[in-house]
Coordinates of C-alpha atoms and ligand atoms in Angstrom, one line a residue:
X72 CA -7.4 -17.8 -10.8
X73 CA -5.1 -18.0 -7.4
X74 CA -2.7 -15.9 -5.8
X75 CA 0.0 -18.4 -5.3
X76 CA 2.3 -18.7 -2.6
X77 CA 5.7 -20.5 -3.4
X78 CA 8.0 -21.5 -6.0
X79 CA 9.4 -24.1 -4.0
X80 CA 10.4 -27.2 -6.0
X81 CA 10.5 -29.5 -3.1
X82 CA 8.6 -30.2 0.1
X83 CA 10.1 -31.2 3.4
X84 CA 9.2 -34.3 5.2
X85 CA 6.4 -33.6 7.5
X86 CA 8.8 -33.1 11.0
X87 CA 7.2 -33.1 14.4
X88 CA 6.1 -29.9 14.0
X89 CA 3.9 -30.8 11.4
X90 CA 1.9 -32.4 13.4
X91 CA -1.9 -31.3 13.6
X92 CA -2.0 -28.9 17.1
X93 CA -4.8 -27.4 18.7
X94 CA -2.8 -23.9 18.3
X95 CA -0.7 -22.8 14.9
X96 CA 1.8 -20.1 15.7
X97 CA 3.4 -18.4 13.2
X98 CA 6.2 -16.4 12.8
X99 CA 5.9 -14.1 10.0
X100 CA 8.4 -11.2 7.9
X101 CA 7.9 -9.2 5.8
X102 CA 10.2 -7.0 3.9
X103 CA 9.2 -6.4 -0.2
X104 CA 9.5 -2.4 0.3
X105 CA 10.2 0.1 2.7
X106 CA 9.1 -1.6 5.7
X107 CA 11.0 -4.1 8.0
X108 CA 8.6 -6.3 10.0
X109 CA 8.4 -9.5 12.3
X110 CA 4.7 -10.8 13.9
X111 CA 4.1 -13.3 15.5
X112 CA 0.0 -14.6 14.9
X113 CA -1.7 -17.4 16.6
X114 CA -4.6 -19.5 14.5
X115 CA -4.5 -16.5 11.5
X116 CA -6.1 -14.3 13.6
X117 CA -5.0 -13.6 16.7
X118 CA -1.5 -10.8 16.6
X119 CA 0.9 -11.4 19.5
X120 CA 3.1 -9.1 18.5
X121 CA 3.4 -6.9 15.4
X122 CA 6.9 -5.1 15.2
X123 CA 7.4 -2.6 12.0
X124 CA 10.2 -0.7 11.2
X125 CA 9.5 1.7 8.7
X126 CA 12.1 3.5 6.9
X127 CA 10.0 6.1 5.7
X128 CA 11.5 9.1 6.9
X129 CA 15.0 7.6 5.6
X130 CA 13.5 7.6 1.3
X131 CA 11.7 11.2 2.1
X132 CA 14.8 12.9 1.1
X133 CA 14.6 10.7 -2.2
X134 CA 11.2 11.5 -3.2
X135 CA 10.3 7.9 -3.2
X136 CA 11.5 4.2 -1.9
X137 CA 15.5 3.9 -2.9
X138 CA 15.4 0.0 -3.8
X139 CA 19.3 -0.3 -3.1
X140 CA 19.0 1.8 0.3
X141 CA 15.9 -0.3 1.1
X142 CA 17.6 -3.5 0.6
X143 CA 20.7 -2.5 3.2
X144 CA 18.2 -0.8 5.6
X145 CA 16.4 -4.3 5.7
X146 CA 19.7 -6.0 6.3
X147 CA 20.3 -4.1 9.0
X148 CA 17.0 -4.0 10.9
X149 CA 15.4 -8.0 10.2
X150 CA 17.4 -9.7 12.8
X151 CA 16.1 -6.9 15.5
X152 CA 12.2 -7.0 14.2
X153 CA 12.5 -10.9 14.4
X154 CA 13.5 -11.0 17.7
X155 CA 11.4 -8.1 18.8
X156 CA 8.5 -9.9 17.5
X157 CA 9.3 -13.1 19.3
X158 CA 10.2 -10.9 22.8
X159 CA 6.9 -8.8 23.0
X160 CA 4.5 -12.3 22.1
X161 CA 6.8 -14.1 24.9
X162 CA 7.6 -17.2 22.7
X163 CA 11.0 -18.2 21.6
X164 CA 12.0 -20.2 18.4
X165 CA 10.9 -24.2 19.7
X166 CA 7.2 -22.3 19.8
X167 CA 7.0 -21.5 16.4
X168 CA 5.0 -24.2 14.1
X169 CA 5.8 -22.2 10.7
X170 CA 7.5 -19.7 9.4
X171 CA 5.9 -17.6 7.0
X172 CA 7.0 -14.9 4.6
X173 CA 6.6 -12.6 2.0
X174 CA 8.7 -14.0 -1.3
X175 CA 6.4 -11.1 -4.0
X176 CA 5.8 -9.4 -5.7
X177 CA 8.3 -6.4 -4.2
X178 CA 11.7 -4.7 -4.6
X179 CA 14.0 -7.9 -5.2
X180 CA 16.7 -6.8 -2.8
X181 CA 14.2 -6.0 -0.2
X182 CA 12.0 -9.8 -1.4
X183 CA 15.5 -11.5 -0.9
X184 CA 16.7 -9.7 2.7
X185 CA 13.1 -11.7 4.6
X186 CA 13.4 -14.8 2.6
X187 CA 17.1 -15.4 3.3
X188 CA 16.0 -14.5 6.7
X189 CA 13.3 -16.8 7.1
X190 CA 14.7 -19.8 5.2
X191 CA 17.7 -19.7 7.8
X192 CA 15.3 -19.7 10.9
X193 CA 13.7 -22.7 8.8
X194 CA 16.6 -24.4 8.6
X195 CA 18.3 -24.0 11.7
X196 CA 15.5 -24.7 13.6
X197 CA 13.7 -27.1 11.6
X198 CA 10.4 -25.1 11.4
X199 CA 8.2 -25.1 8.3
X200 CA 8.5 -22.5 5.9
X201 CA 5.5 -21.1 3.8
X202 CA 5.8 -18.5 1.1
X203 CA 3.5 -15.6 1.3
X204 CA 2.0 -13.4 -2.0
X205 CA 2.1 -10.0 -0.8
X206 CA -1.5 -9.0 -1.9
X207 CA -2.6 -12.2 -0.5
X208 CA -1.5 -10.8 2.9
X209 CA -3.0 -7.5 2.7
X210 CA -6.4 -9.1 1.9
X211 CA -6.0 -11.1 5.1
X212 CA -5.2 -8.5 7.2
X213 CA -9.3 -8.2 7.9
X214 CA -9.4 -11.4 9.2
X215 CA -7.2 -10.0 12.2
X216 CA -9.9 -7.5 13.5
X217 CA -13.1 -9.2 12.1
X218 CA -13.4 -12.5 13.6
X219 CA -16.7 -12.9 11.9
X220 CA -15.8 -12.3 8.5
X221 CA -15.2 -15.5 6.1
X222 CA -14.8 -16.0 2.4
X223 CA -16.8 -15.5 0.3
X224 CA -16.5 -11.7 0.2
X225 CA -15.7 -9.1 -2.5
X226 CA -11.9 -7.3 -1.9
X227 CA -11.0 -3.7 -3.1
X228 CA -6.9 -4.0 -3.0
X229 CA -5.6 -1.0 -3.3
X230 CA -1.9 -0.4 -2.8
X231 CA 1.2 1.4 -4.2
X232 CA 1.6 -1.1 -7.0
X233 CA -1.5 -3.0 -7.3
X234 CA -5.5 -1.8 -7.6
X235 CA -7.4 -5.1 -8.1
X236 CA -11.1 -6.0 -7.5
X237 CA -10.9 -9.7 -6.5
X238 CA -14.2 -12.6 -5.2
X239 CA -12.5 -14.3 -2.5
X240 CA -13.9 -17.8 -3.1
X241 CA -12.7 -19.3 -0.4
X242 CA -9.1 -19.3 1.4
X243 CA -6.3 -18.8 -1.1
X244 CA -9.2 -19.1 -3.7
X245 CA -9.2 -15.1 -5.8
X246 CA -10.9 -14.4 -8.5
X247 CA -9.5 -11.2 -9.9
X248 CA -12.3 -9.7 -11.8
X249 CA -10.7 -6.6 -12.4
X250 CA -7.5 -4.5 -12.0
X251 CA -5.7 -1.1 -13.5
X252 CA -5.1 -0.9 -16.5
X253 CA -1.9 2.0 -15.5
X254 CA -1.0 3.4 -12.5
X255 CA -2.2 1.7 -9.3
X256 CA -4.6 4.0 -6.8
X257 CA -1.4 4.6 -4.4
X258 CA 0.8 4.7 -7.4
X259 CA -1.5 8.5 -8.4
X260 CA -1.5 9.4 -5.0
X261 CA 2.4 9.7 -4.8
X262 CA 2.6 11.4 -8.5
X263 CA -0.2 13.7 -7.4
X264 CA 1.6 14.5 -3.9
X265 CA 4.9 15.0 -5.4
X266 CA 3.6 17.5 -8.2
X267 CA 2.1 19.7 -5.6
X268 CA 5.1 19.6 -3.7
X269 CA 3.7 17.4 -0.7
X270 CA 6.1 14.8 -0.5
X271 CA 6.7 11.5 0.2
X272 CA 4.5 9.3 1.2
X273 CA 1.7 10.9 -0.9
X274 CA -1.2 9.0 0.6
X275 CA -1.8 10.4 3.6
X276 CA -0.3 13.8 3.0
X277 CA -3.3 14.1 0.3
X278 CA -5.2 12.7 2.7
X279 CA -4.7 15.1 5.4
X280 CA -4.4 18.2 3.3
X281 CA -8.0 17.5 1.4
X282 CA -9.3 17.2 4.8
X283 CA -9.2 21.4 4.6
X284 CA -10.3 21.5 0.8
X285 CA -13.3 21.6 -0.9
X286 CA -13.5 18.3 -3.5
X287 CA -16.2 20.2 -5.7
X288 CA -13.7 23.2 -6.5
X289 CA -12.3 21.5 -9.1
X290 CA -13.4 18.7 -11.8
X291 CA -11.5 16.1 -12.7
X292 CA -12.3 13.3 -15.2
X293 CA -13.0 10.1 -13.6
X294 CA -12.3 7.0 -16.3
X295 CA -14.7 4.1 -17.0
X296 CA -13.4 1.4 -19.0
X297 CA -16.1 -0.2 -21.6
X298 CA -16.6 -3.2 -21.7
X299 CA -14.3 -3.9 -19.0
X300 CA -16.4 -2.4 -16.1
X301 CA -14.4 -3.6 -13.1
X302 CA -11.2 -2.3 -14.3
X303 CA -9.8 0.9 -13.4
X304 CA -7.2 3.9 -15.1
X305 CA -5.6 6.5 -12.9
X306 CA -3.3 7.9 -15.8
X307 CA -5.6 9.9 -17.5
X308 CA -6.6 11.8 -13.7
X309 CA -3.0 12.1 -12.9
X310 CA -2.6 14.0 -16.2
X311 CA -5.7 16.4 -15.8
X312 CA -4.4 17.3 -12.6
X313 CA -0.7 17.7 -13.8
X314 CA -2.3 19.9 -16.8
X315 CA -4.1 21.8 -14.2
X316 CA -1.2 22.7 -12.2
X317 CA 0.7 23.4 -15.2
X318 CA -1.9 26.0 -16.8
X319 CA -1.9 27.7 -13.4
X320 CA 1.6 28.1 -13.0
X321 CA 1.7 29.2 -16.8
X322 CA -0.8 31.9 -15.9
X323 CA 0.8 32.9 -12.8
X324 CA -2.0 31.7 -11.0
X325 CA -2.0 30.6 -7.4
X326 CA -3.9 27.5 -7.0
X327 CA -5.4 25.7 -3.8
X328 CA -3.0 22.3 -2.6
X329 CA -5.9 21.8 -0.3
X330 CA -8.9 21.8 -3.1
X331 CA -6.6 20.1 -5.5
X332 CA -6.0 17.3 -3.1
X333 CA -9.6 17.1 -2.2
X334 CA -10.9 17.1 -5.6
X335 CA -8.4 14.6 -7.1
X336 CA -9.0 12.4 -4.2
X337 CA -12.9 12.8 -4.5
X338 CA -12.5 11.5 -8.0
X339 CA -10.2 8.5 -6.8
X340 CA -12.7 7.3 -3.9
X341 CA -16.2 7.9 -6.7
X342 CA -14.2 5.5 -8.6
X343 CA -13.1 2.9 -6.3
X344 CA -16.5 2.9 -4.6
X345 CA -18.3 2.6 -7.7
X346 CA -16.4 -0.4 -8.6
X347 CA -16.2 -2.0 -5.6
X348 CA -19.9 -2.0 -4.5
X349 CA -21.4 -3.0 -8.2
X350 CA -18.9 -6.0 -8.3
X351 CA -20.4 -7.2 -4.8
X352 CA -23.8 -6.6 -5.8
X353 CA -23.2 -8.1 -9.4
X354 CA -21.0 -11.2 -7.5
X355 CA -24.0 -11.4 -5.3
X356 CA -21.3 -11.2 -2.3
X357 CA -23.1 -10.0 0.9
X358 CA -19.3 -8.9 2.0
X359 CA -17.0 -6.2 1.2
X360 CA -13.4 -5.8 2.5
X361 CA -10.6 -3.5 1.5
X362 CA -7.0 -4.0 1.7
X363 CA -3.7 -2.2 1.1
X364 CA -2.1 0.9 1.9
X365 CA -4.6 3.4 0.2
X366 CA -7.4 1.4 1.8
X367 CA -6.3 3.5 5.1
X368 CA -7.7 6.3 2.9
X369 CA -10.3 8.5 5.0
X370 CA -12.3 8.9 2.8
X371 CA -12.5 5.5 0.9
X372 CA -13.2 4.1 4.4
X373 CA -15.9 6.8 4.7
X374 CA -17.6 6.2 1.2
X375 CA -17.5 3.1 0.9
X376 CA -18.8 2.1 4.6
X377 CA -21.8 5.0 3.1
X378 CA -22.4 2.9 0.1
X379 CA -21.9 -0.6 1.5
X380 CA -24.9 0.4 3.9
X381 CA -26.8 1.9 1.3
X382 CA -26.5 -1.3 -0.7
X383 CA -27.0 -3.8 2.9
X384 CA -23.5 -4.7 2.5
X385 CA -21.3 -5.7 5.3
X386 CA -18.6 -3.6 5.3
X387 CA -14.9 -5.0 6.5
X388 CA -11.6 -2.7 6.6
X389 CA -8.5 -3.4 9.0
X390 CA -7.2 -0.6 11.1
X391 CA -5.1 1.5 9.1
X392 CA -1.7 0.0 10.7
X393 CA -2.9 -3.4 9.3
X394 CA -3.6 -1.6 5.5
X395 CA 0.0 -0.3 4.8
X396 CA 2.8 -3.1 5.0
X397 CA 3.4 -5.2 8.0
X398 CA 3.9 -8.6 8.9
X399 CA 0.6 -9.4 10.8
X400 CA -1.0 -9.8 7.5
X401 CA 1.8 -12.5 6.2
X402 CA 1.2 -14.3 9.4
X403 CA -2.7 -14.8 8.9
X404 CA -2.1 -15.5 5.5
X405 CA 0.2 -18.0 5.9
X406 CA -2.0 -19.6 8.4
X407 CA -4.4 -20.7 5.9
X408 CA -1.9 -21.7 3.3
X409 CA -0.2 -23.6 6.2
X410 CA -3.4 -25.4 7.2
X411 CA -4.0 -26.4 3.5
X412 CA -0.7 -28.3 3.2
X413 CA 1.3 -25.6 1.3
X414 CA 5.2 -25.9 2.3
X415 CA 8.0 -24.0 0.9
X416 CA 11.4 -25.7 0.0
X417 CA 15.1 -24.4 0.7
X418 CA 14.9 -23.1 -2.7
X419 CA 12.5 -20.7 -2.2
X420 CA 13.4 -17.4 -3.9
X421 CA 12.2 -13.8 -4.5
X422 CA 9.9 -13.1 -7.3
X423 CA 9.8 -9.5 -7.7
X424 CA 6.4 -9.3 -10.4
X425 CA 4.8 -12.4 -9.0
X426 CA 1.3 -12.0 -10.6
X427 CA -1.8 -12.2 -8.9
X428 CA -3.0 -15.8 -10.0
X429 CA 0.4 -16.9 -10.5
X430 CA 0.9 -21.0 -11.2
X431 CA 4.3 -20.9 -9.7
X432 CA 2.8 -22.8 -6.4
X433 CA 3.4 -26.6 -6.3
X434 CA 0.9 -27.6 -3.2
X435 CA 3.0 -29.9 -0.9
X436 CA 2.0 -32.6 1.9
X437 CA -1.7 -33.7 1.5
X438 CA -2.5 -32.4 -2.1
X439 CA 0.7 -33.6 -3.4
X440 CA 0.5 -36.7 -2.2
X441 CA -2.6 -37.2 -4.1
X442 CA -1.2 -35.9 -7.2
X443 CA -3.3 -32.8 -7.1
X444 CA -2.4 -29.0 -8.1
X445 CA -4.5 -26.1 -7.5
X446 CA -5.9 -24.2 -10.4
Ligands
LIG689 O1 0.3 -1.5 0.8 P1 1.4 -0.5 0.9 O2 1.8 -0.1 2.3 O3 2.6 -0.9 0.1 C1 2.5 -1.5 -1.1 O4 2.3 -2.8 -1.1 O5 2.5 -0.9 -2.2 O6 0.8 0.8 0.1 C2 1.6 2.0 0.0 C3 0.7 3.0 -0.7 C4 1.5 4.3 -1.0 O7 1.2 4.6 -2.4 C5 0.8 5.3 -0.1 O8 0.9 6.6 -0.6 C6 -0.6 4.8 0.0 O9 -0.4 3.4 0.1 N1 -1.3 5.2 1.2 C7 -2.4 6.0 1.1 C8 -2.7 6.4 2.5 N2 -1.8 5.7 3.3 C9 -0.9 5.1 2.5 N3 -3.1 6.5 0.1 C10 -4.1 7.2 0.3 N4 -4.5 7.6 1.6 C11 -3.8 7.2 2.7 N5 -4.2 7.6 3.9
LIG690 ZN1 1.8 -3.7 0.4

C-alpha cells in the first residue's frame, strides 16, 4: 500500500524549472482544517520559513472546527501566509522550484481554499505543482528536525481523524499495518474534553489538566483487538468515561477533571505505546517516529521515548509545532514526491476522504514515461 499524492490526470512538460538543481525549494500550503499555513523548505528538510495561522480561538465558541467558517477564514488569510512565508525565507516567486500542497484528506472547503491557491501560483508562474496526502506530511515532519533519520522506520500517526500504525518502506512507500477501528486518538481526546467541560481543543487541555491528576485514580478499559493486534478502538474508552461522568453526576457526586483526564489519558498512551513498540520490534524496524497532532502528547512523547529505550529503539518525534497542522511538513513531503517525478495537473482537486494507500496517483515525468505506476 501507498499514501498517494495526486489525482491529476495530466502532467506538465518538464519547463526549465524542472531541471535537476543542486537545491529544491519548495513552497508549500496547507489548509485541510483549522489552520492556514505557507512554508517555504529547502532539500525536504531544511524550514525557511514556517508561517501558521491558526483559527483556533475563532471555532472555541463552537465547540469544534465550523467547516463553513473554516473555509472563509482560509480565504481570507492564504494570500497573507503565502507571502509571509516567502518574506521571512527572503525568496520571491522565480526561486521557487515546486509548489506543493495539501489536496486530503480534510474539510473540502478548507482542501479547495490551498489548492485553488496553489494551482494559481503554478500557473501564473509556471512552477510545478505536487499534491500532498495530508498524513503523508505529518509523517515527514521528523525528517525536519532529525537529519539522521531515513526510511525504513515504524510511524505511530496519530491525529484528529486518523490513528494508523504504518512501516515506512521507503519514501512515499507506507505500509499501513494497522489503524482504528472508531474514533481516531485525537478524535477521544476532544469527546473526552468537551464532556468534562474543558473545551476546545481537547488535546492539550487533557494534557495540561492530567498533568495535576493522578492516572491510577481511576480504571478505564483499554481495548485489544484479536486477531487484529495493530489495530486500535477508542469508542469503548470514550464511553467508560462518559458512563463514569454520568454515574457521578447521577449520584451527586463531585468527580476529579484532573484524575479523569489523567487516567483516560494513561489508558490512551498504554495503548498507543503498546502498539507502536511491538509493531517495530515485530517489523524488525530499528526506528520509531510519531506524527500528528496527538503525537505532541506529553505523555506519549514520554512513554514511548521510555519504551523505545527499553526495547533499543531509536526514538524520533518532531517538535510539537511540527505535530499539529502546518505547512513545513507538506513542504518536506513534497520534496520527495517531487524528486521522484510526481507532478500534479491543472486539474488537481480536493479529495476530502482520500484514503491512506489511495491509487488515485498517476506518477508523471520519469515513471510515466516508462509506462510504470506505483503500487
Ligand atoms: O494533526 P492535527 O493538528 O489535525 C488533524 O490532522 O487532525 O491534530 C489535531 C488533533 C486534535 O484532536 C487535538 O485535540 C489533538 O490533535 N492534540 C492533542 C494534543 N495537541 C493536539 N492530543 C493530545 N495531546 C496534545 N497535547
Ligand atoms: Zn493533521
Amino acid at each position: 500500500m501507498s499514501i498517494h499524492s495526486g489525482n491529476d490526470k495530466e502532467s506538465k512538460a518538464p519547463d526549465t524549472k524542472d531541471e535537476k538543481k543542486e537545491h529544491v525549494t519548495i513552497l508549500a500550503i496547507e489548509s485541510s482544517c483549522d489552520e492556514t499555513a505557507a512554508a517555504v523548505v529547502r532539500d525536504g528538510r531544511e524550514v525557511l520559513s514556517n508561517i501558521i495561522s491558526s483559527q483556533i480561538a475563532l471555532h472555541t465558541v463552537f465547540g469544534g472546527v465550523v467547516p463553513e467558517i473554516a473555509s472563509r477564514k482560509h480565504v481570507e488569510k492564504i494570500n497573507y501566509c503565502v507571502r509571509e512565508a516567502l518574506k521571512e525565507a527572503g525568496l520571491g516567486l522565480s526561486d521557487i522550484d515546486a509548489i506543493g500542497v495539501t489536496y486530503g484528506p480534510g474539510l473540502v472547503g478548507a482542501l479547495l481554499v490551498g489548492v485553488s491557491e496553489a494551482k494559481s501560483l503554478s500557473f501564473a508562474a509556471d512552477i510545478p505543482l505536487v499534491g500532498v496526502h495530508h498524513i503523508e506530511g505529518h509523517i515527514s515532519a521528523n525528517y525536519i528536525e532529525n537529519k539522521e533519520l531515513e526510511p525504513p522506520f515504524a510511524c505511530l500517526v496519530v491525529s484528529g481523524g486518523h490513528s494508523h500504525l504504518v512501516i515506512v518502506r521507503d519514501y512515499g512507500e507506507y505500509e499501513i499495518i494497522g489503524q482504528t477501528r472508531d474514533d481516531a486518538a485525537g478524535e477521544a481526546f476532544d469527546k473526552v474534553a468537551r464532556a468534562i467541560g474543558l473545551g476546545y481543543p481537547g488535546g492539550p487541555k487533557i494534557d495540561k489538566a492530567a498533568k495535576e491528576g493522578n492516572p491510577d485514580a481511576i480504571s478505564f478499559p483499554k481495548a485489544n483487538i484479536e486477531g487484529a493486534e495493530y489495530d486500535f478502538s477508542f469508542s469503548g474508552l470514550k464511553s467508560a468515561v462518559l458512563n463514569y461522568i454520568n454515574i457521578a453526576q447521577m449520584q451527586g457526586e463531585d468527580y476529579s477533571k484532573a484524575d479523569l483526564a489523567a487516567s483516560f489519558q494513561k489508558a490512551v498512551v498504554e495503548v498507543l505505546t503498546e502498539h507502536a513498540v511491538r509493531a517495530a520490534r515485530e517489523y524488525g524496524m530499528k526506528q520509531l517516529a510519531i506524527a500528528g497532532g496527538v503525537a505532541s502528547n506529553s505523555s506519549l512523547r514520554k512513554s514511548l521515548e521510555d519504551a523505545c529505550a527499553r526495547e533499543g529503539i531509536a526514538f524520533y518525534s518532531p517538535s510539537p509545532v511540527l505535530c499539529t497542522d502546518n505547512a513545513a511538513m507538506i513542504g518536506a513531503a513534497a520534496y520527495y514526491e517531487y524528486q521522484k517525478g510526481v507532478r500534479s495537473g491543472m486539474d488537481l482537486n480536493a479529495v476530502p476522504n482520500l484514503p491512506l494507500g489511495s491509487r488515485e496517483r498517476k506518477f508523471h515525468g520519469r515513471a510515466s514515461m516508462t509506462g510504470q505506476t506505483k503500487d
